[in-house]
Coordinates of C-alpha atoms and ligand atoms in Angstrom, one line a residue:
Chain A
M1330 CA 80.5 130.7 88.0
S1331 CA 81.3 134.2 87.0
R1332 CA 80.3 135.5 83.6
I1333 CA 83.9 135.7 82.4
T1334 CA 84.6 132.2 83.4
G1335 CA 81.5 131.1 81.6
A1336 CA 82.6 133.0 78.4
I1337 CA 86.0 131.1 78.5
R1338 CA 84.4 127.8 78.9
E1339 CA 82.2 128.6 75.9
M1340 CA 85.2 129.5 73.7
Q1341 CA 86.9 126.3 74.8
T1342 CA 83.8 124.2 74.1
I1343 CA 83.7 125.6 70.6
E1344 CA 87.3 124.5 70.1
E1345 CA 86.5 121.2 71.6
S1346 CA 83.5 120.6 69.3
A1347 CA 85.7 121.5 66.4
S1348 CA 88.0 118.7 67.2
R1349 CA 85.3 116.1 67.6
D1350 CA 85.5 113.0 65.4
Q1351 CA 82.3 113.4 63.4
W1352 CA 81.9 113.0 59.7
V1353 CA 81.2 116.7 59.0
N1354 CA 84.3 117.6 61.0
R1355 CA 86.3 115.2 58.8
I1356 CA 85.2 116.9 55.6
H1357 CA 88.1 118.7 54.1
P1358 CA 88.5 122.1 55.7
L1359 CA 89.0 123.9 52.4
V1360 CA 85.6 122.6 51.3
K1361 CA 83.9 123.9 54.4
F1362 CA 85.7 127.2 54.1
C1363 CA 84.8 127.7 50.5
L1364 CA 81.2 126.7 51.0
T1365 CA 80.9 129.1 53.9
I1366 CA 82.3 131.9 51.8
L1367 CA 80.0 131.1 48.9
Y1368 CA 77.1 131.0 51.3
L1369 CA 78.0 134.3 52.9
I1370 CA 78.2 136.0 49.4
C1371 CA 74.8 134.5 48.5
V1372 CA 73.1 135.8 51.6
I1373 CA 74.7 139.2 51.7
S1374 CA 73.9 139.8 48.0
C1375 CA 70.2 139.2 48.4
G1376 CA 68.1 142.3 47.8
R1377 CA 67.0 144.3 50.9
Y1378 CA 63.3 143.3 50.4
D1379 CA 64.0 139.8 49.3
L1380 CA 62.6 138.0 52.3
P1381 CA 61.5 134.8 50.5
R1382 CA 64.9 134.1 49.1
V1383 CA 66.7 134.8 52.3
L1384 CA 64.3 132.5 54.1
G1385 CA 65.0 129.8 51.5
L1386 CA 68.7 130.2 52.1
A1387 CA 68.1 129.3 55.8
L1388 CA 67.8 125.7 54.7
Y1389 CA 71.7 125.4 54.5
P1390 CA 72.5 126.2 58.2
F1391 CA 69.7 124.0 59.4
L1392 CA 70.8 121.1 57.3
M1393 CA 74.4 121.6 58.5
F1394 CA 73.2 121.6 62.1
E1395 CA 71.3 118.4 61.4
L1396 CA 74.3 116.7 59.7
S1397 CA 77.1 117.8 62.1
G1398 CA 75.1 116.9 65.2
L1399 CA 75.9 120.3 66.8
P1400 CA 73.0 121.2 69.0
F1401 CA 71.1 124.1 67.6
G1402 CA 69.9 125.4 71.0
E1403 CA 73.5 125.4 72.3
A1404 CA 74.5 127.5 69.3
L1405 CA 71.8 130.1 70.0
Y1406 CA 72.8 130.2 73.6
R1407 CA 76.5 130.8 72.8
L1408 CA 75.6 133.5 70.3
R1409 CA 73.1 135.2 72.6
I1410 CA 75.3 138.3 72.8
V1411 CA 76.0 138.6 69.1
L1412 CA 72.6 137.8 67.7
P1413 CA 70.7 140.7 69.3
L1414 CA 73.3 143.0 68.0
V1415 CA 72.8 141.7 64.6
C1416 CA 69.1 142.1 64.9
I1417 CA 69.2 145.7 66.0
V1418 CA 70.6 146.8 62.7
G1419 CA 67.3 147.4 60.8
I1420 CA 65.1 148.1 63.8
F1421 CA 64.1 151.6 62.7
N1422 CA 63.3 150.6 59.1
P1423 CA 59.5 150.0 59.9
L1424 CA 59.2 153.5 61.2
L1425 CA 61.0 155.1 58.3
D1426 CA 59.4 153.3 55.4
R1427 CA 55.7 152.7 55.6
R1428 CA 54.9 152.0 52.0
P1429 CA 52.9 148.9 51.6
G1430 CA 55.0 146.0 50.5
A1431 CA 54.0 142.3 50.4
E1432 CA 50.8 140.7 51.4
I1433 CA 51.0 137.5 53.5
L1434 CA 48.0 135.6 54.7
G1435 CA 45.8 138.7 54.4
F1436 CA 48.3 140.9 56.3
T1437 CA 50.0 143.8 54.6
L1438 CA 53.7 144.1 55.4
T1439 CA 55.1 147.5 55.0
M1440 CA 58.4 147.9 53.0
G1441 CA 60.1 149.0 56.2
L1442 CA 59.0 145.9 58.1
L1443 CA 60.0 143.7 55.1
S1444 CA 63.5 145.2 55.0
M1445 CA 63.9 144.9 58.8
L1446 CA 63.0 141.2 58.7
T1447 CA 65.3 140.6 55.7
L1448 CA 68.2 142.3 57.4
M1449 CA 67.7 140.5 60.7
I1450 CA 67.5 137.1 59.1
K1451 CA 70.5 137.8 56.9
G1452 CA 72.5 138.8 60.0
I1453 CA 71.4 135.6 61.8
L1454 CA 72.2 133.4 58.9
T1455 CA 75.7 134.9 58.5
V1456 CA 76.5 134.5 62.1
L1457 CA 75.1 130.9 62.2
S1458 CA 77.1 129.8 59.2
S1459 CA 80.3 131.2 60.5
Y1460 CA 79.7 129.5 63.8
L1461 CA 79.1 126.2 62.0
L1462 CA 82.5 126.6 60.3
V1463 CA 84.5 127.3 63.4
A1464 CA 82.6 124.7 65.5
S1465 CA 83.3 121.9 63.0
T1466 CA 86.9 122.8 61.9
P1467 CA 90.0 123.2 64.2
V1468 CA 91.5 126.7 63.8
D1469 CA 94.9 125.4 62.6
D1470 CA 93.2 123.5 59.9
L1471 CA 91.2 126.5 58.9
C1472 CA 94.4 128.5 58.6
A1473 CA 96.1 125.8 56.6
A1474 CA 93.1 125.7 54.3
M1475 CA 93.2 129.5 53.9
R1476 CA 96.9 129.3 53.0
M1477 CA 96.2 126.6 50.4
I1478 CA 94.1 129.0 48.4
H1479 CA 96.8 131.6 48.8
I1480 CA 95.1 134.0 51.1
P1481 CA 98.0 136.3 52.1
R1482 CA 100.0 134.9 55.0
M1483 CA 99.7 138.1 57.0
I1484 CA 95.9 137.9 57.0
V1485 CA 95.9 134.2 58.0
V1486 CA 98.4 134.7 60.8
E1487 CA 96.5 137.8 62.0
F1488 CA 93.3 135.7 62.1
L1489 CA 95.0 133.0 64.1
L1490 CA 96.6 135.4 66.6
I1491 CA 93.3 137.2 67.1
W1492 CA 91.7 133.9 67.8
R1493 CA 94.3 133.0 70.3
Y1494 CA 94.4 136.6 71.7
I1495 CA 90.6 136.5 72.5
S1496 CA 91.0 133.4 74.6
L1497 CA 94.1 134.8 76.4
F1498 CA 92.4 138.0 77.1
M1499 CA 89.5 136.2 78.6
S1500 CA 91.6 134.0 80.8
E1501 CA 93.5 137.1 82.0
A1502 CA 90.2 138.7 82.7
E1503 CA 89.1 135.7 84.6
K1504 CA 92.3 135.7 86.8
T1505 CA 92.0 139.4 87.4
E1506 CA 88.3 139.2 88.4
E1507 CA 89.0 136.3 90.7
A1508 CA 92.0 137.9 92.3
Y1509 CA 90.0 141.1 92.7
L1510 CA 86.9 139.5 94.2
L1511 CA 89.0 137.4 96.6
R1512 CA 90.4 140.6 98.1
A1513 CA 87.1 142.5 98.0
P1514 CA 84.9 140.2 100.0
G1515 CA 81.2 141.2 100.2
Q1516 CA 81.4 143.2 97.0
K1517 CA 79.1 141.8 94.3
G1518 CA 81.0 142.8 91.2
I1519 CA 84.0 145.0 90.4
A1520 CA 83.3 148.5 91.6
M1521 CA 82.9 151.0 88.8
K1522 CA 85.9 153.1 89.9
N1523 CA 88.2 150.1 89.6
W1524 CA 87.3 149.2 86.0
G1525 CA 89.8 151.6 84.3
P1526 CA 93.0 150.4 86.0
L1527 CA 91.9 146.8 85.9
L1528 CA 91.0 146.8 82.3
G1529 CA 94.3 148.5 81.5
S1530 CA 96.3 145.9 83.4
M1531 CA 94.3 143.1 81.8
L1532 CA 95.0 144.4 78.3
L1533 CA 98.8 144.8 79.1
R1534 CA 99.0 141.3 80.6
S1535 CA 97.1 139.6 77.8
M1536 CA 99.3 141.4 75.3
D1537 CA 102.4 140.2 77.1
R1538 CA 101.1 136.7 77.2
A1539 CA 100.1 136.9 73.5
S1540 CA 103.6 137.9 72.6
E1541 CA 105.0 135.1 74.7
V1542 CA 102.7 132.6 73.0
Y1543 CA 103.8 134.0 69.7
E1544 CA 107.4 133.6 70.7
A1545 CA 106.7 130.0 71.8
M1546 CA 105.3 129.4 68.4
C1547 CA 108.3 130.8 66.7
L1548 CA 110.7 128.8 68.9
R1549 CA 109.0 125.7 67.6
G1550 CA 109.6 126.5 64.0
F1551 CA 106.5 128.6 63.2
T1552 CA 107.3 130.8 60.2
G1553 CA 103.8 132.0 59.5
D1554 CA 103.1 129.1 57.3
F1555 CA 100.7 126.4 58.0
P1556 CA 102.2 123.1 56.8
A1557 CA 99.6 121.6 54.5
G1558 CA 101.0 118.2 55.4
R1559 CA 98.7 117.9 58.4
I1560 CA 95.6 118.0 56.2
R1561 CA 95.0 114.9 54.1
K1562 CA 94.3 115.4 50.4
A1563 CA 90.7 116.0 49.4
G1564 CA 89.0 112.9 48.3
R1565 CA 85.9 111.9 46.3
R1566 CA 83.7 112.4 49.3
D1567 CA 84.9 116.0 49.8
L1568 CA 84.2 116.7 46.2
V1569 CA 80.7 115.2 46.2
F1570 CA 80.0 117.2 49.4
F1571 CA 81.3 120.4 47.9
V1572 CA 79.5 120.1 44.5
S1573 CA 76.1 119.1 46.0
F1574 CA 76.2 121.8 48.6
A1575 CA 77.5 124.5 46.3
A1576 CA 74.7 123.6 43.8
G1577 CA 72.1 123.6 46.5
I1578 CA 73.2 127.0 47.8
L1579 CA 73.3 128.5 44.3
L1580 CA 69.8 127.1 43.6
L1581 CA 68.4 128.6 46.7
R1582 CA 70.1 131.9 45.7
I1583 CA 68.9 132.0 42.1
F1584 CA 65.3 130.7 42.6
P1585 CA 63.1 131.9 45.4
V1586 CA 62.4 128.3 46.3
L1587 CA 59.9 129.2 49.1
V1588 CA 57.7 131.1 46.6
L1589 CA 57.9 128.3 44.1
V1590 CA 56.9 125.7 46.6
G1591 CA 54.2 128.0 47.9
S1592 CA 52.7 128.5 44.5
L1593 CA 52.7 124.7 43.9
F1594 CA 50.5 124.3 47.0
A1595 CA 48.4 127.3 46.1
G1596 CA 47.8 125.5 42.8
Chain B
M496 CA 138.3 117.5 73.5
S497 CA 134.6 117.6 73.2
H498 CA 132.9 120.0 70.8
I499 CA 132.0 123.5 72.1
H500 CA 128.3 124.0 71.8
I501 CA 127.5 127.3 73.3
E502 CA 130.0 130.1 73.9
V503 CA 129.1 133.2 75.8
K504 CA 131.5 136.0 76.1
D505 CA 131.1 139.2 78.1
L506 CA 127.4 139.0 77.9
T507 CA 125.8 142.2 79.3
F508 CA 122.0 142.8 79.3
A509 CA 119.6 145.3 80.7
Y510 CA 115.8 145.6 80.3
E511 CA 115.9 149.2 81.4
K512 CA 118.8 151.5 81.1
D513 CA 121.3 151.6 84.0
R514 CA 119.9 148.4 85.6
K515 CA 122.1 145.6 84.3
I516 CA 120.6 142.2 84.9
L517 CA 123.6 140.4 83.4
D518 CA 127.0 142.1 83.6
G519 CA 130.0 140.5 81.8
V520 CA 128.9 136.9 81.9
T521 CA 131.4 134.5 80.2
F522 CA 131.2 130.7 79.9
T523 CA 131.4 127.9 77.4
A524 CA 129.2 124.9 77.4
R525 CA 130.3 121.6 75.8
E526 CA 128.4 118.8 74.1
Q527 CA 128.2 116.5 77.2
D528 CA 127.6 119.2 79.8
A529 CA 124.5 119.2 82.1
I530 CA 124.6 122.7 83.5
G531 CA 122.4 123.8 86.4
I532 CA 122.0 127.6 86.8
I533 CA 121.2 128.7 90.3
G534 CA 120.6 132.0 92.0
A535 CA 118.1 133.9 94.0
N536 CA 114.8 135.2 92.5
G537 CA 115.5 137.9 90.0
A538 CA 119.2 136.9 89.6
G539 CA 118.7 136.8 85.8
K540 CA 118.5 133.0 85.3
S541 CA 115.4 133.2 83.0
T542 CA 116.9 136.2 81.2
L543 CA 120.1 134.3 80.4
L544 CA 118.1 131.4 78.9
K545 CA 115.9 133.7 76.9
I546 CA 119.0 135.3 75.5
L547 CA 120.4 131.9 74.5
V548 CA 117.3 131.1 72.4
G549 CA 117.3 134.5 70.9
L550 CA 114.2 135.9 72.6
L551 CA 116.1 138.9 73.8
L552 CA 118.5 140.3 71.1
S553 CA 119.5 143.6 72.5
F554 CA 122.4 142.2 74.5
E555 CA 126.1 143.3 74.4
G556 CA 128.9 140.7 74.0
T557 CA 128.9 137.7 71.9
V558 CA 126.9 134.4 72.0
R559 CA 127.8 131.6 69.6
V560 CA 125.7 128.4 69.3
E561 CA 127.6 125.6 67.5
E562 CA 129.9 128.2 66.0
I563 CA 127.0 130.3 64.7
P564 CA 127.0 133.8 66.1
L565 CA 123.6 134.6 67.6
E566 CA 121.9 137.4 65.8
K567 CA 118.6 138.1 64.1
R568 CA 119.8 136.7 60.8
T569 CA 120.9 133.3 62.2
L570 CA 117.8 132.8 64.5
P571 CA 116.0 130.2 62.4
R572 CA 119.1 128.1 62.1
I573 CA 119.9 128.3 65.8
R574 CA 116.4 127.7 67.0
E575 CA 116.3 124.5 65.0
K576 CA 119.0 123.2 67.3
I577 CA 117.7 124.4 70.7
G578 CA 114.6 123.3 72.5
Y579 CA 113.4 125.7 75.2
V580 CA 111.0 125.0 78.0
F581 CA 109.3 128.2 79.4
Q582 CA 109.2 128.8 83.1
D583 CA 105.4 129.3 82.7
A584 CA 103.8 126.4 80.9
D585 CA 100.7 128.4 80.1
S586 CA 102.8 130.7 77.8
Q587 CA 104.0 127.7 75.8
L588 CA 100.9 125.7 75.2
F589 CA 98.4 127.2 72.8
S590 CA 96.8 124.4 70.9
T591 CA 93.4 122.8 71.7
S592 CA 94.6 119.3 72.6
V593 CA 97.7 117.8 74.1
Y594 CA 98.3 115.9 70.8
E595 CA 98.1 119.0 68.6
D596 CA 100.4 120.9 70.8
I597 CA 103.1 118.3 70.9
A598 CA 102.7 117.8 67.1
F599 CA 103.1 121.5 66.4
G600 CA 106.9 121.6 66.3
P601 CA 107.5 118.4 64.2
R602 CA 104.8 119.6 61.7
N603 CA 106.4 122.9 61.3
Y604 CA 109.6 121.1 60.3
G605 CA 107.6 119.5 57.5
L606 CA 107.8 115.9 58.8
P607 CA 105.3 113.4 57.3
E608 CA 102.3 112.7 59.5
E609 CA 103.3 109.2 60.4
E610 CA 106.6 110.4 61.8
V611 CA 104.8 113.3 63.6
D612 CA 102.5 110.6 65.2
R613 CA 105.5 108.5 66.2
R614 CA 107.2 111.4 67.8
V615 CA 104.1 112.6 69.7
R616 CA 103.6 109.1 71.1
L617 CA 107.2 108.7 72.1
A618 CA 107.3 112.1 73.7
L619 CA 104.1 111.4 75.7
K620 CA 105.6 108.0 76.8
K621 CA 108.8 109.7 78.0
V622 CA 106.8 112.0 80.3
S623 CA 104.5 109.2 81.3
L624 CA 101.4 110.8 79.9
E625 CA 100.3 108.0 77.6
G626 CA 96.6 108.3 76.8
F627 CA 96.6 112.1 77.4
G628 CA 96.7 112.9 73.7
K629 CA 93.0 113.8 73.2
K630 CA 92.8 115.8 76.4
P631 CA 92.1 119.5 76.1
I632 CA 94.9 121.6 77.4
H633 CA 92.8 123.7 79.7
R634 CA 91.6 120.6 81.6
L635 CA 95.1 119.7 82.7
S636 CA 96.6 120.3 86.1
G637 CA 99.6 122.6 86.5
G638 CA 102.0 119.7 86.7
E639 CA 100.5 118.0 83.7
K640 CA 100.8 121.2 81.7
K641 CA 104.5 121.3 82.7
L642 CA 105.0 117.8 81.5
V643 CA 103.2 118.5 78.2
S644 CA 105.3 121.5 77.6
I645 CA 108.4 119.4 78.1
A646 CA 107.0 116.7 75.7
A647 CA 106.3 119.4 73.2
I648 CA 110.0 120.2 73.2
L649 CA 111.3 116.6 73.3
S650 CA 109.2 115.8 70.2
M651 CA 111.4 118.2 68.2
T652 CA 114.5 116.2 69.2
P653 CA 116.7 119.2 69.8
D654 CA 120.5 119.1 70.0
I655 CA 120.5 121.4 73.0
L656 CA 117.9 121.5 75.8
L657 CA 117.2 124.6 77.8
M658 CA 114.7 124.3 80.7
D659 CA 113.5 127.0 83.0
E660 CA 112.4 125.6 86.3
P661 CA 111.4 122.2 84.9
S662 CA 110.8 120.7 88.3
A663 CA 108.4 123.4 89.6
A664 CA 104.8 122.1 90.1
L665 CA 105.8 118.4 89.8
D666 CA 104.9 115.8 92.4
P667 CA 107.6 113.5 93.6
R668 CA 106.9 110.8 91.2
N669 CA 106.9 113.0 88.1
R670 CA 109.9 114.8 89.4
R671 CA 111.7 111.5 89.5
N672 CA 110.4 110.8 86.0
L673 CA 111.8 114.1 84.8
I674 CA 115.1 113.4 86.3
R675 CA 115.2 110.1 84.3
V676 CA 114.2 111.9 81.1
L677 CA 116.9 114.5 81.6
N678 CA 119.6 111.9 82.4
E679 CA 118.6 110.0 79.2
F680 CA 119.1 113.1 77.1
D681 CA 122.8 112.8 76.3
H682 CA 123.4 116.2 74.7
L683 CA 124.0 119.6 76.2
K684 CA 121.3 120.6 78.6
I685 CA 121.1 123.8 80.6
L686 CA 118.4 124.2 83.3
T687 CA 117.6 126.6 86.0
S688 CA 116.1 125.6 89.3
H689 CA 115.7 126.6 92.9
D690 CA 115.4 122.9 93.6
L691 CA 119.0 122.2 94.5
D692 CA 118.3 118.6 95.1
F693 CA 117.0 118.4 91.5
I694 CA 120.2 120.1 90.3
W695 CA 122.2 117.6 92.4
D696 CA 120.5 114.7 90.7
T697 CA 120.7 116.0 87.1
C698 CA 123.7 118.3 86.6
S699 CA 127.4 117.8 86.2
R700 CA 128.2 121.4 86.4
V701 CA 126.7 124.4 88.4
I702 CA 126.8 128.1 87.6
L703 CA 125.7 130.4 90.4
L704 CA 124.5 133.8 89.3
G705 CA 124.3 136.8 91.6
E706 CA 124.3 140.6 90.9
G707 CA 124.6 140.0 87.2
R708 CA 127.9 138.0 87.5
I709 CA 128.9 134.4 87.7
L710 CA 129.9 133.8 91.3
Y711 CA 130.7 130.1 90.8
D712 CA 131.2 127.8 87.9
G713 CA 132.3 124.3 88.5
N714 CA 131.3 120.9 89.8
P715 CA 128.2 120.5 91.9
E716 CA 130.1 119.3 95.0
G717 CA 132.1 122.5 95.1
I718 CA 129.0 124.7 95.6
L719 CA 126.1 122.6 96.8
R720 CA 128.1 121.8 100.0
D721 CA 129.2 125.4 100.5
K722 CA 126.6 126.6 102.9
K723 CA 128.1 130.1 103.3
T724 CA 128.3 131.0 99.6
L725 CA 124.8 129.6 99.1
E726 CA 123.4 131.6 101.9
E727 CA 125.0 134.8 100.7
S728 CA 123.2 134.3 97.5
G729 CA 119.9 133.7 99.2
L730 CA 119.9 129.9 98.7
E731 CA 120.1 126.9 101.1
L732 CA 121.9 123.6 101.1
P733 CA 120.1 120.9 99.2
L734 CA 118.0 118.8 101.7
S735 CA 119.9 115.6 100.7
L736 CA 123.2 117.2 101.6
T737 CA 122.0 118.9 104.8
P738 CA 123.1 117.0 108.0
R739 CA 120.0 115.5 109.5
E740 CA 120.2 117.4 112.8
E741 CA 120.1 120.7 110.8
R742 CA 116.9 119.8 108.9
T743 CA 114.6 122.3 110.5
P744 CA 112.0 124.4 108.6
S745 CA 114.1 127.6 109.2
G746 CA 117.1 126.1 107.5
G747 CA 118.9 125.2 110.8
Q748 CA 119.6 128.2 112.8
Ligands
ATP2089 N1 110.3 142.1 80.7 C1 111.0 142.7 81.7 N2 111.1 144.0 81.8 C2 111.8 144.6 82.8 N3 112.4 143.9 83.8 C3 112.4 142.6 83.7 C4 111.6 141.9 82.7 N4 111.7 140.6 82.9 C5 112.4 140.4 84.0 N5 112.8 141.6 84.5 C6 113.7 141.9 85.7 O1 114.9 141.2 85.5 C7 115.4 140.6 86.6 C8 115.8 139.2 86.3 O2 114.6 138.4 86.0 P1 114.7 136.9 85.7 O3 113.3 136.5 85.3 O4 115.8 136.6 84.7 O5 115.0 136.3 87.1 P2 115.2 134.8 87.5 O6 116.6 134.6 88.0 O7 114.7 133.9 86.5 O8 114.2 134.8 88.8 P3 113.2 133.6 89.3 O9 114.0 132.7 90.1 O10 112.2 134.4 90.2 O11 112.6 133.0 88.1 C9 114.3 140.8 87.7 O12 114.8 141.7 88.6 C10 113.1 141.3 87.0 O13 112.5 142.2 87.7
MG2090 MG1 113.1 132.7 86.2

């Protein structure tokens, strides 16, 4: 299977897992959306040397993986392209900042190393929590939820179209690659000199198709609004879920739970 | 006299300057009509349908749908009445699962979820795809996609049905099925096809397009038995109307 085909299958399996019938999937999309936003704010707002707090916040995605039954390994595999990029961000910090920072188990971590680790883990956590959201909530529901809290229609439609455009672009890429390779037997990949024209035609074709899809949506009464009717009203269970998780996330953000637990054991 | 549903007058259209795809096309379609539009590849059949649903607005001449002139302002009202099935099913289906896609239209019209569910089931039943609701779209075969795209339009219960090559990609059983669905739909329908046998089985009126003009507009017998005119337009007699001794792969030379 070619790499592009693989990438498409992955997008599709994300959408499929989002439409599974599992209890986390059935939680009200607005609840999951708001929790994710709250979580992202909490993670991003942690100080750049605040490793213990960031580590504490890692509890949330791990708990969510456990509850939703989404395989963690599969998530890492699907995010294998994004995660290294996220990790690169702070890679030079250890070289730039050699002041001694924290001491752990007798080792001294420099401030640079500390900030690198913090940045990396922050990045990983934001990616994982976003993945959890899209893998447990169908896109249309997510859009309807965004509209419920009056996020501007333009932004929501844009989000939806980009989501669809990515899949269209990849399926155009797949067709182009297949068509090319069938007529270039013996060649291992697409030759460098052909990349330009191929990429150009792929972009054009996927744009054409994206506009056709958009037309098809309009023909079926799409006006940029996501009828909230499709989403049931939030119930007691959603409320309990929201309150307990929001409280948990805030606790982890306010108290460096790991340090507290550690000092308990240290006596 | 039956109610006039679509009125097209002096319709002229070009994608690029000085290459007219449609040139002074005029016809009226009535409530009970079942019109088959035929013509060679590139004759402008798809273009004509796209104009009728308002996907191409830069035309000259007038188009009226149920007395409403077709223009940007009136699009929402007109589109509520017309269901349009794309030639390429892939362009039309965009949801994750079959159910979601068929439910998209009814939901946009603000119907309650029970009604949406009822319509989706009914539409799936009409195209004999019961039990396909949960299937992901990308796992469907080409013909199944076509049937789903038809179901997605049927679920919106349009007043007027436009279908671009509905029978392409269907196996004989599903083709028969579609003929039944079309014959059960008793409002105006306009379809294009190269499958003249299909036209013969579903249409009460045929319009032949060629060089941007209407070369024939009348009952199917008048044209589908006219070997000469058909061949001049790059078409062949329907198989079911071809004398047996002439049925050779080359069309009987
Ligand atoms: N987007 C476009 N831009 C420019 N020219 C176009 C475009 N779409 C179609 N055409 C041209 O318009 C002409 C009519 O196309 P159309 O798709 O209406 O033909 P058709 O009768 O549906 O043919 P087919 O039987 O192959 O489906 C063709 O010559 C085609 O090249
Ligand atoms: Mg066509």
